PDB file of C-alpha atoms in Angstrom:
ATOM      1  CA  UNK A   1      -5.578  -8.893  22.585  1.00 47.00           C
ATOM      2  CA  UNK A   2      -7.534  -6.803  24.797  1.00 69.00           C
ATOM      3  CA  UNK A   3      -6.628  -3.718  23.633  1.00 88.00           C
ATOM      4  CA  UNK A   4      -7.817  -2.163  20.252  1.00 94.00           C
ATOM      5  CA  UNK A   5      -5.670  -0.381  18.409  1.00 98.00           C
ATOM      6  CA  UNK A   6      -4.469  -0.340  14.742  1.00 98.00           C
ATOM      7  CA  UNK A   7      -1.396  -0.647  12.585  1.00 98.00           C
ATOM      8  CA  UNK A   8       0.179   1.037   9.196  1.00 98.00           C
ATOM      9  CA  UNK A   9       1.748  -1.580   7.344  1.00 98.00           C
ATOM     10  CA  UNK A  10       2.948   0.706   4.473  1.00 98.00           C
ATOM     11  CA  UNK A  11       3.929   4.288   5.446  1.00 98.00           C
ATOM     12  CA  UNK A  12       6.300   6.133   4.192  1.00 98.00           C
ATOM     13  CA  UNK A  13       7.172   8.148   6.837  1.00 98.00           C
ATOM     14  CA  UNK A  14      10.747   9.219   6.188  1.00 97.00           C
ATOM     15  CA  UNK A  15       8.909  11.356   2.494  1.00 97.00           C
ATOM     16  CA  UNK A  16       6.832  13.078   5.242  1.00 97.00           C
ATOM     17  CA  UNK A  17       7.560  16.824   4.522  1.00 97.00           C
ATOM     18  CA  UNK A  18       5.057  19.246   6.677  1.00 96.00           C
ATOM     19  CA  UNK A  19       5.510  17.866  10.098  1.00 97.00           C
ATOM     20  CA  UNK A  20       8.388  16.204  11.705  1.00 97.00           C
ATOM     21  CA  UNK A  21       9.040  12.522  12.246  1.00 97.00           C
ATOM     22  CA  UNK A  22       8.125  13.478  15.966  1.00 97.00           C
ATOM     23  CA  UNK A  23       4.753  14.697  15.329  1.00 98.00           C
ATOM     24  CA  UNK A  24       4.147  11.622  13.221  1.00 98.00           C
ATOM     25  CA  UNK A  25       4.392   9.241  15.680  1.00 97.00           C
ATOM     26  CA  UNK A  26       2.955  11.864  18.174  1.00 98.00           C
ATOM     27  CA  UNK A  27       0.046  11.825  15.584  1.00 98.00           C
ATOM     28  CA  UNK A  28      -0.473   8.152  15.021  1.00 98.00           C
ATOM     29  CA  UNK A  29      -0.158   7.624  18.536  1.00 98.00           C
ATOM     30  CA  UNK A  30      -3.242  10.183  19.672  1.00 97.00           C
ATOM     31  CA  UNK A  31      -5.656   8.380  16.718  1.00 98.00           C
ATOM     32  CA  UNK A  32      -4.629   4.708  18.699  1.00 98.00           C
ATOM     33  CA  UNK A  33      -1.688   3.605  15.352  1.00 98.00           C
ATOM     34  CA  UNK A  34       0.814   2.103  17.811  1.00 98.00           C
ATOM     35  CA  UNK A  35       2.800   0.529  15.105  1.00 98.00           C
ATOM     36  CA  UNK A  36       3.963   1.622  11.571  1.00 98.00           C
ATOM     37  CA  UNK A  37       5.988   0.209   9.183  1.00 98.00           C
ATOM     38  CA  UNK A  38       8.298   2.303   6.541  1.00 98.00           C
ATOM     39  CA  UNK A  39       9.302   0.479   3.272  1.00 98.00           C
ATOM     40  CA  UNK A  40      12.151   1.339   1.538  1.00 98.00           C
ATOM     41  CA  UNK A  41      11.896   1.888  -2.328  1.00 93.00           C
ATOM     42  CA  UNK A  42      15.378   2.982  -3.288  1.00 95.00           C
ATOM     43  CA  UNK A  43      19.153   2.018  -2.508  1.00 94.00           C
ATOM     44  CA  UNK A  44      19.753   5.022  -0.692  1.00 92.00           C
ATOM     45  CA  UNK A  45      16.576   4.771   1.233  1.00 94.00           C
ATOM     46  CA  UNK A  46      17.290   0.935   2.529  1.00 97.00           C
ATOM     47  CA  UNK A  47      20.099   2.786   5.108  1.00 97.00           C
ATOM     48  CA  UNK A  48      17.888   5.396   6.450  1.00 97.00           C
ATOM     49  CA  UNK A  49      14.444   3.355   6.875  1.00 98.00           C
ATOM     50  CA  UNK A  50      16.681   1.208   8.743  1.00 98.00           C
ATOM     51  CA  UNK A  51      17.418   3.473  11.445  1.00 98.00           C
ATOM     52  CA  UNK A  52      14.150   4.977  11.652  1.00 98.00           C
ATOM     53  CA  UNK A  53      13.385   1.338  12.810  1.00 98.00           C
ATOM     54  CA  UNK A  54      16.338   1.384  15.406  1.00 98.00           C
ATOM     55  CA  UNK A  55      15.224   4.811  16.112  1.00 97.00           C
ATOM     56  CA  UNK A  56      11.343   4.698  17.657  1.00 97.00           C
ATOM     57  CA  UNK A  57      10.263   1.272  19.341  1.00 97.00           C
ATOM     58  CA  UNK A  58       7.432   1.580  17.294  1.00 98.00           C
ATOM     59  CA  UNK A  59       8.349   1.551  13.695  1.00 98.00           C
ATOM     60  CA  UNK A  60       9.465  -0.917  11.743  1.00 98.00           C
ATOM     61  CA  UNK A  61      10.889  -1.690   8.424  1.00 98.00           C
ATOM     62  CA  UNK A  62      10.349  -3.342   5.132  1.00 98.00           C
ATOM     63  CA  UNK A  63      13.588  -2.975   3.048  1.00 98.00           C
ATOM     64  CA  UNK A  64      14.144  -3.244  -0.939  1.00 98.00           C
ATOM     65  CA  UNK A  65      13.784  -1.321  -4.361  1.00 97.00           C
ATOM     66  CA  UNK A  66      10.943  -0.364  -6.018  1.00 96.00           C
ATOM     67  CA  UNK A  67      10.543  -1.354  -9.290  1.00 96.00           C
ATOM     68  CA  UNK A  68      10.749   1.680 -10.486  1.00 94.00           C
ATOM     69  CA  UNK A  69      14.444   1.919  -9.261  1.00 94.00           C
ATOM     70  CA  UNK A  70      14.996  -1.122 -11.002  1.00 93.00           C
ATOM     71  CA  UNK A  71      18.195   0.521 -12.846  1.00 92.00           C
ATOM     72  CA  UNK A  72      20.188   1.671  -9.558  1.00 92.00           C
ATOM     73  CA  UNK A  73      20.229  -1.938  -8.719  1.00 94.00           C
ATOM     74  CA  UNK A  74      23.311  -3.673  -7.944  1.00 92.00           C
ATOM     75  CA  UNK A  75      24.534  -6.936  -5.901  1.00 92.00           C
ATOM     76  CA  UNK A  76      25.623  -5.100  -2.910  1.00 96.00           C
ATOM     77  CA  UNK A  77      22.226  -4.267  -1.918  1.00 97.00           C
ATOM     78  CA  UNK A  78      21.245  -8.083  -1.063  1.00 97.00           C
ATOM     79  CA  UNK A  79      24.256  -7.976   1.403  1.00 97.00           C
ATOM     80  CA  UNK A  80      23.363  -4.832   2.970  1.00 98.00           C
ATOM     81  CA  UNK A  81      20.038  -6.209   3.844  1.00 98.00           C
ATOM     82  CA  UNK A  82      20.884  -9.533   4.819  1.00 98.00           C
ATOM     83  CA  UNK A  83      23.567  -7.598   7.290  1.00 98.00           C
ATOM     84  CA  UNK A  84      20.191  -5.515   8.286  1.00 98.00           C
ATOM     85  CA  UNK A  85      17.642  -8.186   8.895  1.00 98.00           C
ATOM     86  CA  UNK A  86      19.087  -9.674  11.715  1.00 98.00           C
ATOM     87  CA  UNK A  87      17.162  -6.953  13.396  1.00 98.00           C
ATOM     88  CA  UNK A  88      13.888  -7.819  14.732  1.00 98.00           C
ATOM     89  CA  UNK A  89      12.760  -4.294  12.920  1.00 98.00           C
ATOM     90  CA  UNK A  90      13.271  -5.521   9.376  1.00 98.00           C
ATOM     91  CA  UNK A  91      10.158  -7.311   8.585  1.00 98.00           C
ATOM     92  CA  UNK A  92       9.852  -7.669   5.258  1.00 98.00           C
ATOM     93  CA  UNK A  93      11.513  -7.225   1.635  1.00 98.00           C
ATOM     94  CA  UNK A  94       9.600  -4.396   0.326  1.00 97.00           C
ATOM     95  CA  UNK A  95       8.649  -2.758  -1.708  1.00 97.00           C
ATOM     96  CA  UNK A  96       8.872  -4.522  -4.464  1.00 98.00           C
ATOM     97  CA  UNK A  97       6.988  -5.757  -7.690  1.00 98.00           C
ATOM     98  CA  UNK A  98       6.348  -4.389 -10.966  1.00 98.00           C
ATOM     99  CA  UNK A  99       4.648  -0.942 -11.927  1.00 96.00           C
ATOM    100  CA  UNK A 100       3.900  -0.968 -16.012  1.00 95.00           C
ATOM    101  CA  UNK A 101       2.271   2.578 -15.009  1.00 90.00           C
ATOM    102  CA  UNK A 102       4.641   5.364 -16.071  1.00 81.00           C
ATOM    103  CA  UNK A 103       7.738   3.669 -17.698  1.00 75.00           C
ATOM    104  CA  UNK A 104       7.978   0.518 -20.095  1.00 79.00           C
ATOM    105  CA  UNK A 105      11.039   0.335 -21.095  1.00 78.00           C
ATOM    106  CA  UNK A 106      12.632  -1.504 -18.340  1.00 90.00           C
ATOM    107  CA  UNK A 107      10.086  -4.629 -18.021  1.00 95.00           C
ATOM    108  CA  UNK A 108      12.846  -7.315 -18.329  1.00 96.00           C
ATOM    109  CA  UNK A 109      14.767  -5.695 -15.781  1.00 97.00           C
ATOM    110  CA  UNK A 110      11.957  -4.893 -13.147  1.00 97.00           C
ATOM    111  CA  UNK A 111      10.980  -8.430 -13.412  1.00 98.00           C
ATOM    112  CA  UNK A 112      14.759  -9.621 -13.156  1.00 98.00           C
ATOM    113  CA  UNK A 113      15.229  -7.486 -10.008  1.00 98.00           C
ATOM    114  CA  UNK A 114      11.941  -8.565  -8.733  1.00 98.00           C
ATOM    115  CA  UNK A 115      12.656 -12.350  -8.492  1.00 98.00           C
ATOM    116  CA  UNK A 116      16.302 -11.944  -7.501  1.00 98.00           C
ATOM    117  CA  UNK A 117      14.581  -9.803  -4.073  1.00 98.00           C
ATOM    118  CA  UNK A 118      11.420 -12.515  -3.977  1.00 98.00           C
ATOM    119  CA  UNK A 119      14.475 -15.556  -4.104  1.00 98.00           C
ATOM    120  CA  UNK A 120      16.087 -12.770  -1.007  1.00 98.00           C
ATOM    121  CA  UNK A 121      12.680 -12.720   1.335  1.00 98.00           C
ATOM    122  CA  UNK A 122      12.833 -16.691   0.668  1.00 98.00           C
ATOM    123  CA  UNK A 123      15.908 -17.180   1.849  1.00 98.00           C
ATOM    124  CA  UNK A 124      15.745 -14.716   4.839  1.00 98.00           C
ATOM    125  CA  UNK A 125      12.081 -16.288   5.857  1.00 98.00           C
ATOM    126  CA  UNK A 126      10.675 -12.807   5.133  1.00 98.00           C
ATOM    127  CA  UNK A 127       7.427 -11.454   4.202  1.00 98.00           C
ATOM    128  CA  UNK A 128       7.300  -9.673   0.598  1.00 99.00           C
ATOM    129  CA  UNK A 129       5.435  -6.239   0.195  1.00 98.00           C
ATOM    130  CA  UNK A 130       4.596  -6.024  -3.075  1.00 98.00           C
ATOM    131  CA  UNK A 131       4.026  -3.134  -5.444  1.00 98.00           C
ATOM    132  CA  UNK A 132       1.679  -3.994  -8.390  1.00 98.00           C
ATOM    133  CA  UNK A 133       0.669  -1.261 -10.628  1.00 96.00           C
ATOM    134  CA  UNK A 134      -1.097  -2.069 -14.157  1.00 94.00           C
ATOM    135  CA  UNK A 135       0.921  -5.519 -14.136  1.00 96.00           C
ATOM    136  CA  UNK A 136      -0.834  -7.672 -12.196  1.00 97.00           C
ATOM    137  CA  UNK A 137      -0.650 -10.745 -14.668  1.00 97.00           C
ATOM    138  CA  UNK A 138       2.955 -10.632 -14.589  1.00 98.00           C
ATOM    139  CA  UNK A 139       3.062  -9.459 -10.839  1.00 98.00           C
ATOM    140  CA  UNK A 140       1.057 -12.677  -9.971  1.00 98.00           C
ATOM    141  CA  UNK A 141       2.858 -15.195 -12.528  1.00 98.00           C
ATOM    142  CA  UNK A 142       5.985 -14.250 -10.689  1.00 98.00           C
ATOM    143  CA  UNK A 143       4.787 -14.437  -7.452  1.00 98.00           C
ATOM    144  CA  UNK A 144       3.258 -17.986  -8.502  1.00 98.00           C
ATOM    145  CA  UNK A 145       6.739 -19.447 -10.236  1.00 98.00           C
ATOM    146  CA  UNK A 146       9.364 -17.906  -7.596  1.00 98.00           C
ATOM    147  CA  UNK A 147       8.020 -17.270  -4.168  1.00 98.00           C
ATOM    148  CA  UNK A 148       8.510 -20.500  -2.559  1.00 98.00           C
ATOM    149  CA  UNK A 149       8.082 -19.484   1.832  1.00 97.00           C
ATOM    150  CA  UNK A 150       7.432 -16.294   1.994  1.00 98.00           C
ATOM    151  CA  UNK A 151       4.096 -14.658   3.010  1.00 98.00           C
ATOM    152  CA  UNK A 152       2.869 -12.131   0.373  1.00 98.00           C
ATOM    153  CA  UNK A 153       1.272  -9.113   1.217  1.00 98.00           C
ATOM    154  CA  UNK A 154      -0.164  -6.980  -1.718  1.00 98.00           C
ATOM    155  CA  UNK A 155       0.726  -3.535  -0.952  1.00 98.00           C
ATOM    156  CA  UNK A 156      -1.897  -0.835  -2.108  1.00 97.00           C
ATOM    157  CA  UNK A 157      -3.866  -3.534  -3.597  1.00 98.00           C
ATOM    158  CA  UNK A 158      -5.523  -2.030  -6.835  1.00 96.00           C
ATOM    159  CA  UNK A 159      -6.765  -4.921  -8.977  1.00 96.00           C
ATOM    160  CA  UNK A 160     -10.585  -5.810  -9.451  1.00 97.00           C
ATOM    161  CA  UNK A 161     -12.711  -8.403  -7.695  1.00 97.00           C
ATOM    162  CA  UNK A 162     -12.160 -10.901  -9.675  1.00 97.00           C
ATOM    163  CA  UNK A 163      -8.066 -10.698  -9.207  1.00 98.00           C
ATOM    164  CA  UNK A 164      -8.340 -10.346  -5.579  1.00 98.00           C
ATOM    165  CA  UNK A 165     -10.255 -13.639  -5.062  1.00 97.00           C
ATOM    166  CA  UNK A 166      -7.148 -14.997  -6.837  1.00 98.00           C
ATOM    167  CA  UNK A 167      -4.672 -13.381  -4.862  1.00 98.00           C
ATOM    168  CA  UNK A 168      -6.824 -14.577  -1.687  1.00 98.00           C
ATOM    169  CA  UNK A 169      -6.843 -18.374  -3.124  1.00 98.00           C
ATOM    170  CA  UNK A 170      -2.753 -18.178  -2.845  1.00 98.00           C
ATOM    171  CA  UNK A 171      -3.257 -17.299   0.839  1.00 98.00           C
ATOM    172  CA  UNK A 172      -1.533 -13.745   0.527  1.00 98.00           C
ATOM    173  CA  UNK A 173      -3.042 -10.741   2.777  1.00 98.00           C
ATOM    174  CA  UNK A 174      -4.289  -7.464   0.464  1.00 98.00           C
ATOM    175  CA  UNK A 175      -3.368  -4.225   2.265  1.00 98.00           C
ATOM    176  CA  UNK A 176      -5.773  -1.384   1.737  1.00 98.00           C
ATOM    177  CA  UNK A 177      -5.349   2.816   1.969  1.00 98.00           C
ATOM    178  CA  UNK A 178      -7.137   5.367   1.343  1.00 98.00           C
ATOM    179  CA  UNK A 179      -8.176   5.318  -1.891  1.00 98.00           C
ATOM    180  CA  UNK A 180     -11.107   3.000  -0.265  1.00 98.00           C
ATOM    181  CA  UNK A 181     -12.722   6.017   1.229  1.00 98.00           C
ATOM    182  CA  UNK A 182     -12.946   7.941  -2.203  1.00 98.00           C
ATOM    183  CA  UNK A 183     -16.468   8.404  -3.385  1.00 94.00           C
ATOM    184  CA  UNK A 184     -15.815   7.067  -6.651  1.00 95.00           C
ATOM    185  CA  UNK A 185     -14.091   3.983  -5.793  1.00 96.00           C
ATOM    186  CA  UNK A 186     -16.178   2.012  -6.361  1.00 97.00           C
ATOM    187  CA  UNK A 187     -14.214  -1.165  -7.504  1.00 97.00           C
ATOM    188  CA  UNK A 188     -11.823  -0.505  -4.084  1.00 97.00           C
ATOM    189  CA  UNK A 189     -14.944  -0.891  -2.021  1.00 98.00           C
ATOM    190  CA  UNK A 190     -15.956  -3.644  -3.735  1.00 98.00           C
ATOM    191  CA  UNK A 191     -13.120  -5.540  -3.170  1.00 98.00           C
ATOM    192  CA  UNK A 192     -13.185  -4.023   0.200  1.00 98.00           C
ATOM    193  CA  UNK A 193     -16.533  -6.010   0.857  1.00 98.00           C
ATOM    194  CA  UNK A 194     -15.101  -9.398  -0.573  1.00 98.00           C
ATOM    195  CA  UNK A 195     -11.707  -9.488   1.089  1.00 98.00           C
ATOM    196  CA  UNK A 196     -11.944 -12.403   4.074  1.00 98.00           C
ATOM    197  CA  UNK A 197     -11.548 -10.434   7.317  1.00 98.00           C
ATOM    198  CA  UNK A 198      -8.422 -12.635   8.011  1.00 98.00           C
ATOM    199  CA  UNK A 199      -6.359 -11.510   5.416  1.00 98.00           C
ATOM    200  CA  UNK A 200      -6.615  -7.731   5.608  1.00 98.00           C
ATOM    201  CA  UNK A 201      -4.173  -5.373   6.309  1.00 98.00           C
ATOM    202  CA  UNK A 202      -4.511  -1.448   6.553  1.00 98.00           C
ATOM    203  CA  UNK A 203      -1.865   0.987   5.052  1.00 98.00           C
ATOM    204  CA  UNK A 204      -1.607   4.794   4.552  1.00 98.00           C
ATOM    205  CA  UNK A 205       1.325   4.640   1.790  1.00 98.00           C
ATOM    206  CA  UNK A 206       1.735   8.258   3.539  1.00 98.00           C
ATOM    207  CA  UNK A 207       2.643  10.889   2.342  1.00 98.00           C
ATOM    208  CA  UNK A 208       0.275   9.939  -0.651  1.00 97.00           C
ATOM    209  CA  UNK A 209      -2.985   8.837  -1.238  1.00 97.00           C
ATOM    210  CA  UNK A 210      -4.222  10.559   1.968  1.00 98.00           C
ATOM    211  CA  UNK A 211      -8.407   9.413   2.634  1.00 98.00           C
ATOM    212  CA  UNK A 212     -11.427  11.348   3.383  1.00 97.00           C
ATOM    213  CA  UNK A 213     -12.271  13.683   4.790  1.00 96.00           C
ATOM    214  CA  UNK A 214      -8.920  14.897   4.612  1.00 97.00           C
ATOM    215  CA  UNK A 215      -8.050  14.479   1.193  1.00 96.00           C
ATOM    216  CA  UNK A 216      -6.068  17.025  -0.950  1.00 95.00           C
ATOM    217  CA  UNK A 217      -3.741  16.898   2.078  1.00 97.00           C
ATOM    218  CA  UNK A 218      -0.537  14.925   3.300  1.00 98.00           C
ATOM    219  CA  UNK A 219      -1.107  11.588   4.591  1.00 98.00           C
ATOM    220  CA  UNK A 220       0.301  10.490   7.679  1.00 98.00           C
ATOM    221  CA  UNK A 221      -0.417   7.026   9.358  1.00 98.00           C
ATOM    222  CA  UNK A 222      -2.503   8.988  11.599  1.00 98.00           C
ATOM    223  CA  UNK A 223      -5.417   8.567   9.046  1.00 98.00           C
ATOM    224  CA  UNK A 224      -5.512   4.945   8.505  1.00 98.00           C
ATOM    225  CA  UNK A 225      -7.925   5.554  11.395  1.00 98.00           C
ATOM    226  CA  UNK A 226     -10.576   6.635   8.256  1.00 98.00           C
ATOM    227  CA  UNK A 227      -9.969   3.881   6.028  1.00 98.00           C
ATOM    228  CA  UNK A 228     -10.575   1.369   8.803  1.00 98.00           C
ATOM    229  CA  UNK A 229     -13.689   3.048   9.948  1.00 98.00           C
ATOM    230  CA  UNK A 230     -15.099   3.016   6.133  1.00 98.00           C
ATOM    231  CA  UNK A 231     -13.834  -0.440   5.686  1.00 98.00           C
ATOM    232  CA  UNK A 232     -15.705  -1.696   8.690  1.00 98.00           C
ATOM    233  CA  UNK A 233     -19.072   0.500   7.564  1.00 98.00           C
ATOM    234  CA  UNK A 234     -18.701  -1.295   3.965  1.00 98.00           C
ATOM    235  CA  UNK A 235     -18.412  -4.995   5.663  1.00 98.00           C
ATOM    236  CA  UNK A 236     -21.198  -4.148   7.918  1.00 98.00           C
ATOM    237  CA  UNK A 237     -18.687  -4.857  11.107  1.00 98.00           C
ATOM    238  CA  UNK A 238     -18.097  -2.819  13.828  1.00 98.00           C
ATOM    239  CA  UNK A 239     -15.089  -0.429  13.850  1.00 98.00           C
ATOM    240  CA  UNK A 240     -13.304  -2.621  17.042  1.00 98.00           C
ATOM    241  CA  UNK A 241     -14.103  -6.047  15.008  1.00 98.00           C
ATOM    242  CA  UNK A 242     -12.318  -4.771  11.973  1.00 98.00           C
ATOM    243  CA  UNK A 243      -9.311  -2.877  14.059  1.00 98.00           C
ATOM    244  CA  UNK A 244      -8.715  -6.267  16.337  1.00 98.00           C
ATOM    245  CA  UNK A 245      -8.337  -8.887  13.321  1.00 98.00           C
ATOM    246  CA  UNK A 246      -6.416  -6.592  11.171  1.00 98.00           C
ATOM    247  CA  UNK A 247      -3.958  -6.121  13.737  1.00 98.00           C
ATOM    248  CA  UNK A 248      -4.131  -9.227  14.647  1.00 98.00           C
ATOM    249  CA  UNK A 249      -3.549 -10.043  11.104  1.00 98.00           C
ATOM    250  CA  UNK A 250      -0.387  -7.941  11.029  1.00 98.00           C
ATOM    251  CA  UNK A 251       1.158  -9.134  13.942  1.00 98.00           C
ATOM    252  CA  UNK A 252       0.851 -12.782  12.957  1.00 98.00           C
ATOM    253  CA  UNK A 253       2.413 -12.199   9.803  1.00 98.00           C
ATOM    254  CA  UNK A 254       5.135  -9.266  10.323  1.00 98.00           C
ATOM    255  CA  UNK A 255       6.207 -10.600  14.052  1.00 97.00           C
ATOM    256  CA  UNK A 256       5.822  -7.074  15.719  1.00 97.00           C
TER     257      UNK A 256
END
């Protein structure tokens, strides 16, 4: 790959409110993103992420419900993306997982829907994005019992040190936003530092989480141009270095 250029793995594009889907692209092209990837979350998101991906040659789609949507879930939806991923565009099953964070009352069920969508990316010979938020025992059990062919890609990846080692022994790639380039992170840059080169991925998770220097703002996959450049300053690389093998890593893994 001669030339260097980068990749959003996680952006939620289609939640984007202050510019157009135009000027997002636009954007993400002018800052050298050439390729971004929208996950859905919900059931009615899974139709319109889809043709985002038909939409621009350069975006591309993960598609499946967020644990948090756990309860909208029904049968139907498997069908509707097995119909959808005989398009190069869908990627991935994502995002899904567990998040413990705001509601606990539907733990069965979020774990239920997770490994009926993990036993989905197996049989498709898709990639799982996961979402793990305060549940990463569980998150990882799962992953550990079910997932028997399918690459894993930790999506926002917020455990310590110690748990990403783990995750790396499994062989699955930890995506990283912005939260890296906060000044108090200091566990994210830590794990920044100990992640092999060969199994990171960059993300925005726009319109949230938006890094330095513009922070307090709305992310767009424009800026994952600042969380590689403070990735590659904490690994002591050089920006190119760091923005060739993690789209290299992408690439490999995703197909795009």
């Amino acid at each position: 790959m001669n030339e260097i250029y980068l990749i959003d793995t996680h952006s939620h594009i289609n939640m984007v409110e202050k510019i157009s889907l135009d000027e997002v692209i636009k954007n993400a092209l002018s800052m050298g993103v050439k390729k971004i990837v929208v996950p859905a979350s919900s059931a009615k998101d899974i139709d319109e992420v889809f043709e985002l991906s038909q939409k621009y040659d350069n975006v591309y789609c993960y598609l499946g419900i967020h644990p948090e949507e756990a309860k909208e879930w029904d049968e139907g939806i498997m069908d509707i993306i097995r119909k959808y991923s005989a398009s190069s565009k869908v990627v991935g099953i994502g995002e899904i997982g567990l998040d413990y964070y705001w509601d606990k009352s539907h733990v069965e069920l979020q774990k239920e829907i997770f490994i009926k969508q993990i036993q989905l990316g197996n049989e498709l010979n898709l990639p799982l994005n996961i979402h793990d938020r305060e549940a990463h025992k569980d998150t990882f059990d799962i992953l550990k019992e079910y997932n028997k062919n399918s690459t894993v890609i930790m999506h926002c990846f917020s455990g310590s040190p110690e748990f990403v080692l783990e995750c790396i022994k499994e062989g699955w790639y930890i995506a990283l936003g912005g939260v890296v380039t906060f000044k108090n992170a200091k566990k994210m840059k830590e794990v920044a530092k100990v992640v092999p080169l060969e199994r990171l991925l960059l993300e925005t998770d726009a319109p949230y989480l938006t890094p330095m220097p513009h922070r307090g703002e709305e992310n767009q996959p424009a800026y994952v141009k600042f969380t590689a450049e403070e990735i590659a300053k904490i690994k002591e690389i050089s920006f190119e270095e760091l923005a060739k093998q993690t789209t290299q890593n992408a690439e490999k893994i995703l197909l795009i």
